[in-house]
Amino acid sequence: MRGAVTLVRSGIALAAIVGGLTMLGSPGPAFAAEERAVCKAYEKNTGGGVPQKPETQTAPVPKQVAPFAIMRIDEAQQVSKLGQGVRVAVVDSGYSTKAQDYHGTVAAGLISQIAPKAKLSDHPVLKVGEEKSTIEAKQMVAELRSLAKGNAKGLIVDIGLPATERAPGLDAAVDTLIKKGAVVVMAADWSEVVTDSDPLDVASKAFPNANDSIVTVSASGTSQSDPDFKVLPNSKTDVTAPTYGAASTTLFGYPCWVDSITTSFAAAEVSAVLALIWSTNPGWSADQVVDRLYSTTSGREGQGGRYWGAGVVNAYAALTRPPVEEAATVPEVEQAPMAREEVDPLATVRENAIWWGIVGGGALGLGLVLRPLFSRRKGTM
């Protein structure tokens, strides 16, 4: 989700360029650079023929600032199953050779870089026009319904281009997928989301948005400063991921680097990280996988909100951090039986004797009082 809030500051832009042009794990010193095409160099596929020499850009790359390094992808891959057994449905502009827009190809390339053993499927929903491209919401419904017909266990649905209208059946299709055990990921915005009525929150304008189980993803820069780059705020944002400088693939299969801060690509990265988590923990439910993602983000106090959600995804922490144990319940201690009161076998006898003594004493006293009276009466008779 990244629509309109100021352009990238020159300092942040330089740091991003300096921080993201090489793929993690490439040989060489920490500041080695390589020639790599800008992914947007082939934004549109107009002819489908052999492309011209791609535009390139190089710069010294501090490995520790690159997006994959921030998310600790290289370390996570060393301790994961690399997405094996997990399916990722790429609901975007398409990534086949017939695709007319680069979004889907770059998204698929990012997923393959992070989770190379995940199985991808192509679900194009973008209608490319000469002046404007639009999301076909009805086509999205059809694609999601098709996915919901099969087994959704181990399925991650990456909606990189959210719809700008609520099409009939869209929310129901998402609900079905989630009920059947899938994880649904969605970019927090898209450039065509209209924000005239509420520029401070596009949550109500990016669809689907009715199910709170959707993992809504925003994009960040290569630092944890507030996002004063071109993004749109969304109050439903759950997590964020950096994209500027990430390694991917062009429409024609060339290696390229992402030259934008884009929620569509951030959603692809998060989908791939979820694939790493799920493949390594195949017995987990979708909820457990998502909870693990949320609970291990790299955030900062007071961050949250419409740009950051729980924070920046940390793939390595999601795979290795020990789960927080619930506070141990104090075992119930059986109380010792109360000491039995000693029984006095003469207690009843003594108690009766006391009462008889009281009664007898009373009778004797009464007799002494009445005796003179009876004596006088006898004398007078």
Tab-separated table of C-alpha atoms in Angstrom:
chain	number	residue	atom	x	y	z
A	1	MET	CA	0.000	0.000	0.000
A	2	ARG	CA	1.862	2.906	-0.988
A	3	GLY	CA	0.187	5.760	-2.548
A	4	ALA	CA	1.079	9.233	-1.749
A	5	VAL	CA	2.992	10.644	1.079
A	6	THR	CA	6.219	12.463	-0.022
A	7	LEU	CA	8.979	11.154	-2.235
A	8	VAL	CA	11.946	9.262	-0.882
A	9	ARG	CA	14.375	11.484	0.885
A	10	SER	CA	17.625	11.772	-0.953
A	11	GLY	CA	19.488	10.279	2.001
A	12	ILE	CA	17.159	7.283	2.241
A	13	ALA	CA	17.226	6.781	-1.512
A	14	LEU	CA	21.029	6.771	-1.512
A	15	ALA	CA	21.103	4.342	1.396
A	16	ALA	CA	18.646	2.086	-0.425
A	17	ILE	CA	20.709	2.143	-3.627
A	18	VAL	CA	23.843	1.548	-1.657
A	19	GLY	CA	22.068	-1.181	0.235
A	20	GLY	CA	20.319	-3.412	-2.181
A	21	LEU	CA	21.825	-4.278	-5.514
A	22	THR	CA	23.441	-7.623	-4.782
A	23	MET	CA	21.796	-10.882	-3.925
A	24	LEU	CA	22.485	-12.108	-0.452
A	25	GLY	CA	25.091	-14.778	-0.225
A	26	SER	CA	26.968	-13.603	-3.323
A	27	PRO	CA	30.745	-13.991	-3.056
A	28	GLY	CA	33.076	-11.080	-2.454
A	29	PRO	CA	33.659	-8.421	0.172
A	30	ALA	CA	30.846	-6.704	2.010
A	31	PHE	CA	30.846	-3.718	-0.337
A	32	ALA	CA	31.136	-5.611	-3.645
A	33	ALA	CA	28.767	-4.489	-6.414
A	34	GLU	CA	27.477	-6.185	-9.524
A	35	GLU	CA	25.794	-5.176	-12.778
A	36	ARG	CA	22.086	-5.871	-12.463
A	37	ALA	CA	19.119	-4.622	-14.477
A	38	VAL	CA	16.506	-2.455	-12.831
A	39	CYS	CA	13.325	-4.567	-12.740
A	40	LYS	CA	11.236	-1.708	-14.071
A	41	ALA	CA	13.409	-1.553	-17.203
A	42	TYR	CA	10.929	-4.043	-18.682
A	43	GLU	CA	7.771	-2.724	-17.081
A	44	LYS	CA	5.648	-3.572	-20.135
A	45	ASN	CA	5.824	-6.453	-22.581
A	46	THR	CA	4.641	-4.853	-25.807
A	47	GLY	CA	5.941	-7.261	-28.381
A	48	GLY	CA	7.142	-10.426	-26.735
A	49	GLY	CA	10.266	-10.505	-28.894
A	50	VAL	CA	13.918	-10.486	-27.910
A	51	PRO	CA	14.406	-7.505	-25.575
A	52	GLN	CA	17.066	-4.889	-26.056
A	53	LYS	CA	20.029	-4.717	-23.697
A	54	PRO	CA	18.544	-4.018	-20.276
A	55	GLU	CA	19.217	-0.786	-18.486
A	56	THR	CA	21.708	-1.343	-15.674
A	57	GLN	CA	22.767	0.427	-12.532
A	58	THR	CA	25.554	-0.375	-10.114
A	59	ALA	CA	26.658	0.949	-6.762
A	60	PRO	CA	28.700	-0.153	-3.748
A	61	VAL	CA	26.400	-2.410	-1.784
A	62	PRO	CA	26.668	-2.695	2.005
A	63	LYS	CA	25.254	-6.173	2.452
A	64	GLN	CA	23.895	-5.437	5.885
A	65	VAL	CA	21.441	-2.845	4.496
A	66	ALA	CA	19.945	-4.925	1.664
A	67	PRO	CA	16.263	-5.936	2.108
A	68	PHE	CA	17.033	-9.661	2.315
A	69	ALA	CA	19.685	-8.949	4.946
A	70	ILE	CA	17.229	-6.885	7.002
A	71	MET	CA	14.793	-9.809	6.976
A	72	ARG	CA	17.696	-12.254	7.576
A	73	ILE	CA	16.701	-14.388	4.601
A	74	ASP	CA	20.101	-15.989	4.023
A	75	GLU	CA	20.288	-17.206	7.633
A	76	ALA	CA	16.675	-18.400	7.533
A	77	GLN	CA	17.311	-20.450	4.417
A	78	GLN	CA	20.098	-22.310	6.204
A	79	VAL	CA	17.678	-23.635	8.838
A	80	SER	CA	14.539	-24.101	6.730
A	81	LYS	CA	13.105	-26.511	4.161
A	82	LEU	CA	13.114	-23.660	1.590
A	83	GLY	CA	9.362	-23.835	1.001
A	84	GLN	CA	9.262	-27.517	0.119
A	85	GLY	CA	5.720	-28.878	0.089
A	86	VAL	CA	4.138	-25.418	0.187
A	87	ARG	CA	2.164	-23.906	-2.689
A	88	VAL	CA	2.103	-20.168	-3.388
A	89	ALA	CA	-0.625	-18.826	-5.679
A	90	VAL	CA	0.533	-15.541	-7.241
A	91	VAL	CA	-2.593	-13.412	-7.799
A	92	ASP	CA	-1.035	-10.539	-9.695
A	93	SER	CA	-0.439	-9.396	-13.275
A	94	GLY	CA	0.793	-12.819	-14.373
A	95	TYR	CA	4.328	-14.156	-14.718
A	96	SER	CA	4.217	-16.206	-17.914
A	97	THR	CA	5.914	-15.100	-21.148
A	98	LYS	CA	2.546	-13.682	-22.200
A	99	ALA	CA	2.316	-11.329	-19.215
A	100	GLN	CA	2.026	-7.681	-20.212
A	101	ASP	CA	3.116	-6.115	-16.939
A	102	TYR	CA	6.222	-6.768	-14.846
A	103	HIS	CA	4.544	-6.878	-11.412
A	104	GLY	CA	3.707	-10.585	-11.414
A	105	THR	CA	7.078	-11.661	-12.771
A	106	VAL	CA	8.976	-9.650	-10.185
A	107	ALA	CA	6.693	-10.987	-7.424
A	108	ALA	CA	7.246	-14.578	-8.559
A	109	GLY	CA	10.983	-13.931	-8.803
A	110	LEU	CA	11.103	-12.629	-5.225
A	111	ILE	CA	9.239	-15.685	-3.951
A	112	SER	CA	11.599	-17.996	-5.827
A	113	GLN	CA	14.654	-16.212	-4.431
A	114	ILE	CA	13.435	-16.606	-0.838
A	115	ALA	CA	11.625	-19.969	-0.985
A	116	PRO	CA	13.113	-21.730	-4.033
A	117	LYS	CA	11.399	-25.078	-3.352
A	118	ALA	CA	7.873	-23.668	-3.061
A	119	LYS	CA	5.529	-24.530	-5.914
A	120	LEU	CA	4.129	-21.434	-7.637
A	121	SER	CA	0.924	-21.063	-9.664
A	122	ASP	CA	-0.029	-18.123	-11.891
A	123	HIS	CA	-3.344	-16.260	-11.445
A	124	PRO	CA	-3.356	-13.030	-13.491
A	125	VAL	CA	-5.979	-10.398	-12.604
A	126	LEU	CA	-4.551	-7.218	-14.176
A	127	LYS	CA	-5.993	-5.740	-17.355
A	128	VAL	CA	-3.281	-3.676	-19.014
A	129	GLY	CA	-4.452	-0.592	-20.885
A	130	GLU	CA	-2.561	1.950	-22.983
A	131	GLU	CA	-3.060	4.707	-20.436
A	132	LYS	CA	-4.249	2.899	-17.342
A	133	SER	CA	-4.227	-0.647	-15.981
A	134	THR	CA	-7.040	-1.956	-13.822
A	135	ILE	CA	-7.654	-4.922	-11.529
A	136	GLU	CA	-10.396	-7.217	-12.789
A	137	ALA	CA	-12.236	-7.935	-9.546
A	138	LYS	CA	-14.519	-10.533	-11.170
A	139	GLN	CA	-11.488	-12.383	-12.472
A	140	MET	CA	-9.987	-12.315	-8.979
A	141	VAL	CA	-13.155	-13.916	-7.623
A	142	ALA	CA	-12.915	-16.645	-10.259
A	143	GLU	CA	-9.247	-17.325	-9.473
A	144	LEU	CA	-9.855	-17.504	-5.710
A	145	ARG	CA	-12.862	-19.776	-6.150
A	146	SER	CA	-10.777	-22.065	-8.311
A	147	LEU	CA	-8.117	-22.256	-5.610
A	148	ALA	CA	-10.751	-22.942	-2.952
A	149	LYS	CA	-12.011	-26.037	-4.777
A	150	GLY	CA	-8.947	-28.051	-3.894
A	151	ASN	CA	-7.063	-28.840	-0.723
A	152	ALA	CA	-6.021	-25.574	0.895
A	153	LYS	CA	-3.636	-27.099	3.443
A	154	GLY	CA	-0.172	-25.732	2.797
A	155	LEU	CA	-1.523	-23.082	0.393
A	156	ILE	CA	-0.466	-19.437	0.537
A	157	VAL	CA	-2.413	-17.001	-1.647
A	158	ASP	CA	-0.411	-13.869	-2.501
A	159	ILE	CA	-2.754	-11.078	-3.650
A	160	GLY	CA	-0.163	-8.604	-4.869
A	161	LEU	CA	-2.643	-6.302	-6.554
A	162	PRO	CA	-5.724	-5.689	-4.384
A	163	ALA	CA	-9.000	-4.856	-6.086
A	164	THR	CA	-10.329	-1.306	-5.922
A	165	GLU	CA	-13.944	-2.421	-5.703
A	166	ARG	CA	-15.867	-5.013	-3.748
A	167	ALA	CA	-16.958	-7.576	-6.302
A	168	PRO	CA	-19.797	-9.991	-5.442
A	169	GLY	CA	-18.382	-13.195	-4.024
A	170	LEU	CA	-14.901	-11.829	-3.309
A	171	ASP	CA	-15.130	-11.884	0.479
A	172	ALA	CA	-16.897	-15.258	0.421
A	173	ALA	CA	-14.114	-16.759	-1.711
A	174	VAL	CA	-11.510	-15.514	0.763
A	175	ASP	CA	-13.532	-16.836	3.701
A	176	THR	CA	-13.704	-20.269	2.081
A	177	LEU	CA	-9.953	-20.382	1.493
A	178	ILE	CA	-9.200	-19.420	5.084
A	179	LYS	CA	-11.734	-21.887	6.508
A	180	LYS	CA	-10.122	-24.643	4.452
A	181	GLY	CA	-6.720	-23.878	5.967
A	182	ALA	CA	-5.021	-21.476	3.532
A	183	VAL	CA	-3.080	-18.328	4.392
A	184	VAL	CA	-4.200	-15.276	2.409
A	185	VAL	CA	-1.687	-12.427	2.033
A	186	MET	CA	-2.581	-9.068	0.504
A	187	ALA	CA	-0.683	-5.902	-0.384
A	188	ALA	CA	-1.874	-2.996	1.722
A	189	ASP	CA	-2.442	-0.737	-1.285
A	190	TRP	CA	-2.039	-0.262	-4.989
A	191	SER	CA	-1.349	2.866	-7.021
A	192	GLU	CA	-4.896	2.932	-8.377
A	193	VAL	CA	-6.544	2.987	-4.931
A	194	VAL	CA	-8.563	6.198	-4.702
A	195	THR	CA	-7.851	8.234	-1.568
A	196	ASP	CA	-9.685	11.520	-2.143
A	197	SER	CA	-12.224	10.965	0.632
A	198	ASP	CA	-9.785	9.684	3.254
A	199	PRO	CA	-6.087	10.126	2.407
A	200	LEU	CA	-5.084	8.985	5.899
A	201	ASP	CA	-6.416	5.432	5.605
A	202	VAL	CA	-7.095	3.299	2.517
A	203	ALA	CA	-8.231	0.227	4.462
A	204	SER	CA	-11.787	0.610	3.164
A	205	LYS	CA	-10.654	0.962	-0.455
A	206	ALA	CA	-8.429	-2.097	-0.951
A	207	PHE	CA	-10.270	-5.384	-1.427
A	208	PRO	CA	-10.751	-8.026	-0.133
A	209	ASN	CA	-10.726	-6.571	3.372
A	210	ALA	CA	-13.608	-8.131	5.343
A	211	ASN	CA	-11.743	-11.069	6.888
A	212	ASP	CA	-9.375	-10.124	9.716
A	213	SER	CA	-7.322	-13.272	9.082
A	214	ILE	CA	-5.914	-11.759	5.873
A	215	VAL	CA	-2.226	-10.887	6.324
A	216	THR	CA	-2.071	-7.289	5.100
A	217	VAL	CA	1.450	-6.210	4.140
A	218	SER	CA	2.979	-2.761	3.822
A	219	ALA	CA	6.396	-1.846	2.402
A	220	SER	CA	9.272	-0.159	4.193
A	221	GLY	CA	12.599	1.324	3.234
A	222	THR	CA	15.944	-0.143	4.148
A	223	SER	CA	15.921	1.583	7.519
A	224	GLN	CA	13.354	1.627	10.296
A	225	SER	CA	12.663	5.341	9.981
A	226	ASP	CA	9.068	6.400	9.475
A	227	PRO	CA	7.956	5.793	5.895
A	228	ASP	CA	8.114	9.240	4.339
A	229	PHE	CA	8.338	7.660	0.905
A	230	LYS	CA	5.583	6.971	-1.566
A	231	VAL	CA	3.190	4.751	0.354
A	232	LEU	CA	-0.431	4.813	1.437
A	233	PRO	CA	-1.458	4.264	5.066
A	234	ASN	CA	-3.720	1.312	5.845
A	235	SER	CA	-5.040	0.700	9.359
A	236	LYS	CA	-5.325	-3.026	8.621
A	237	THR	CA	-1.552	-3.359	8.079
A	238	ASP	CA	-0.207	-6.416	9.929
A	239	VAL	CA	3.492	-6.486	8.982
A	240	THR	CA	5.906	-4.739	6.662
A	241	ALA	CA	8.866	-5.748	4.489
A	242	PRO	CA	11.592	-3.725	2.706
A	243	THR	CA	11.692	-3.975	-1.084
A	244	TYR	CA	14.098	-1.361	-2.487
A	245	GLY	CA	17.130	-3.259	-3.750
A	246	ALA	CA	15.714	-6.800	-3.500
A	247	ALA	CA	16.834	-9.354	-6.104
A	248	SER	CA	14.292	-10.693	-8.593
A	249	THR	CA	13.660	-11.424	-12.282
A	250	THR	CA	12.480	-9.360	-15.278
A	251	LEU	CA	9.661	-10.271	-17.647
A	252	PHE	CA	12.247	-11.833	-19.955
A	253	GLY	CA	14.053	-13.820	-17.306
A	254	TYR	CA	16.972	-11.486	-16.619
A	255	PRO	CA	18.154	-11.016	-13.029
A	256	CYS	CA	17.097	-7.590	-11.781
A	257	TRP	CA	16.831	-5.501	-8.640
A	258	VAL	CA	13.667	-3.840	-7.374
A	259	ASP	CA	13.993	-0.076	-7.675
A	260	SER	CA	10.850	0.871	-5.750
A	261	ILE	CA	9.221	0.660	-2.342
A	262	THR	CA	6.130	-1.314	-3.304
A	263	THR	CA	3.579	-3.193	-1.243
A	264	SER	CA	2.960	-5.681	-4.065
A	265	PHE	CA	6.555	-6.864	-3.825
A	266	ALA	CA	6.510	-6.726	-0.028
A	267	ALA	CA	3.489	-9.064	-0.043
A	268	ALA	CA	5.436	-11.488	-2.251
A	269	GLU	CA	8.383	-11.438	0.165
A	270	VAL	CA	6.128	-12.082	3.151
A	271	SER	CA	4.376	-14.916	1.304
A	272	ALA	CA	7.781	-16.494	0.696
A	273	VAL	CA	8.795	-16.135	4.351
A	274	LEU	CA	5.531	-17.806	5.362
A	275	ALA	CA	6.461	-20.625	2.971
A	276	LEU	CA	9.791	-21.037	4.773
A	277	ILE	CA	8.021	-21.243	8.137
A	278	TRP	CA	5.335	-23.650	6.970
A	279	SER	CA	7.666	-25.994	5.109
A	280	THR	CA	9.845	-26.260	8.200
A	281	ASN	CA	6.808	-26.877	10.424
A	282	PRO	CA	4.480	-28.880	8.147
A	283	GLY	CA	2.246	-29.957	11.003
A	284	TRP	CA	1.292	-26.392	11.899
A	285	SER	CA	-2.060	-24.852	11.061
A	286	ALA	CA	-2.350	-21.655	9.046
A	287	ASP	CA	-3.063	-19.721	12.259
A	288	GLN	CA	0.088	-21.053	13.907
A	289	VAL	CA	2.220	-20.076	10.914
A	290	VAL	CA	0.795	-16.547	10.825
A	291	ASP	CA	1.070	-16.106	14.596
A	292	ARG	CA	4.721	-17.111	14.358
A	293	LEU	CA	5.299	-14.452	11.701
A	294	TYR	CA	3.636	-11.737	13.797
A	295	SER	CA	5.328	-12.634	17.072
A	296	THR	CA	8.886	-12.483	15.693
A	297	THR	CA	8.907	-9.204	13.755
A	298	SER	CA	11.620	-6.615	14.299
A	299	GLY	CA	9.665	-3.645	15.520
A	300	ARG	CA	10.301	-0.729	17.755
A	301	GLU	CA	8.321	0.653	20.656
A	302	GLY	CA	5.396	2.773	19.540
A	303	GLN	CA	5.763	1.768	15.874
A	304	GLY	CA	2.632	-0.120	14.786
A	305	GLY	CA	-0.284	1.508	13.065
A	306	ARG	CA	-1.114	2.204	9.436
A	307	TYR	CA	2.416	1.829	8.073
A	308	TRP	CA	4.198	-0.805	10.167
A	309	GLY	CA	1.699	-3.150	11.820
A	310	ALA	CA	3.598	-5.551	14.092
A	311	GLY	CA	6.911	-4.529	12.490
A	312	VAL	CA	9.415	-5.679	9.858
A	313	VAL	CA	9.448	-9.400	9.062
A	314	ASN	CA	12.376	-11.321	10.558
A	315	ALA	CA	12.552	-14.696	8.808
A	316	TYR	CA	15.408	-16.112	10.871
A	317	ALA	CA	13.750	-15.247	14.176
A	318	ALA	CA	10.508	-16.824	12.947
A	319	LEU	CA	12.352	-20.094	12.395
A	320	THR	CA	14.607	-20.173	15.430
A	321	ARG	CA	13.270	-18.077	18.290
A	322	PRO	CA	11.950	-20.294	21.098
A	323	PRO	CA	8.206	-19.940	21.571
A	324	VAL	CA	7.087	-17.943	24.556
A	325	GLU	CA	6.029	-20.453	27.168
A	326	GLU	CA	2.835	-19.859	29.005
A	327	ALA	CA	3.221	-19.128	32.682
A	328	ALA	CA	3.344	-22.384	34.558
A	329	THR	CA	0.200	-23.027	36.523
A	330	VAL	CA	0.743	-23.662	40.199
A	331	PRO	CA	-0.210	-27.293	40.902
A	332	GLU	CA	-3.003	-27.738	43.330
A	333	VAL	CA	-1.717	-28.993	46.657
A	334	GLU	CA	-3.976	-31.385	48.478
A	335	GLN	CA	-4.653	-29.978	51.866
A	336	ALA	CA	-3.720	-32.186	54.820
A	337	PRO	CA	-6.778	-33.581	56.579
A	338	MET	CA	-7.696	-31.725	59.706
A	339	ALA	CA	-6.733	-33.482	62.930
A	340	ARG	CA	-9.584	-35.546	64.236
A	341	GLU	CA	-11.017	-34.245	67.451
A	342	GLU	CA	-10.463	-36.656	70.313
A	343	VAL	CA	-13.702	-38.220	71.495
A	344	ASP	CA	-14.313	-38.232	75.260
A	345	PRO	CA	-16.424	-41.301	76.039
A	346	LEU	CA	-17.636	-39.729	79.359
A	347	ALA	CA	-18.493	-36.380	77.845
A	348	THR	CA	-22.180	-37.207	77.472
A	349	VAL	CA	-22.354	-38.638	80.993
A	350	ARG	CA	-20.722	-35.577	82.461
A	351	GLU	CA	-22.947	-33.279	80.471
A	352	ASN	CA	-26.066	-35.151	81.726
A	353	ALA	CA	-24.755	-35.118	85.285
A	354	ILE	CA	-24.286	-31.383	85.163
A	355	TRP	CA	-27.806	-30.854	83.911
A	356	TRP	CA	-29.238	-33.259	86.526
A	357	GLY	CA	-27.238	-31.471	89.153
A	358	ILE	CA	-28.664	-28.159	88.094
A	359	VAL	CA	-32.195	-29.544	88.070
A	360	GLY	CA	-31.715	-31.341	91.411
A	361	GLY	CA	-30.150	-28.311	93.031
A	362	GLY	CA	-32.986	-26.165	91.806
A	363	ALA	CA	-35.557	-28.561	93.221
A	364	LEU	CA	-33.774	-28.672	96.588
A	365	GLY	CA	-33.589	-24.925	96.756
A	366	LEU	CA	-37.261	-24.650	95.941
A	367	GLY	CA	-38.097	-27.189	98.683
A	368	LEU	CA	-36.185	-25.206	101.283
A	369	VAL	CA	-38.035	-22.051	100.298
A	370	LEU	CA	-41.476	-23.681	100.421
A	371	ARG	CA	-40.939	-25.706	103.617
A	372	PRO	CA	-41.732	-22.881	106.109
A	373	LEU	CA	-44.823	-22.062	104.169
A	374	PHE	CA	-46.123	-25.600	104.389
A	375	SER	CA	-45.182	-25.713	108.074
A	376	ARG	CA	-47.227	-22.626	108.896
A	377	ARG	CA	-50.206	-23.979	106.977
A	378	LYS	CA	-49.992	-27.217	108.960
A	379	GLY	CA	-49.885	-25.396	112.260
A	380	THR	CA	-53.003	-23.429	111.518
A	381	MET	CA	-55.099	-26.341	110.526
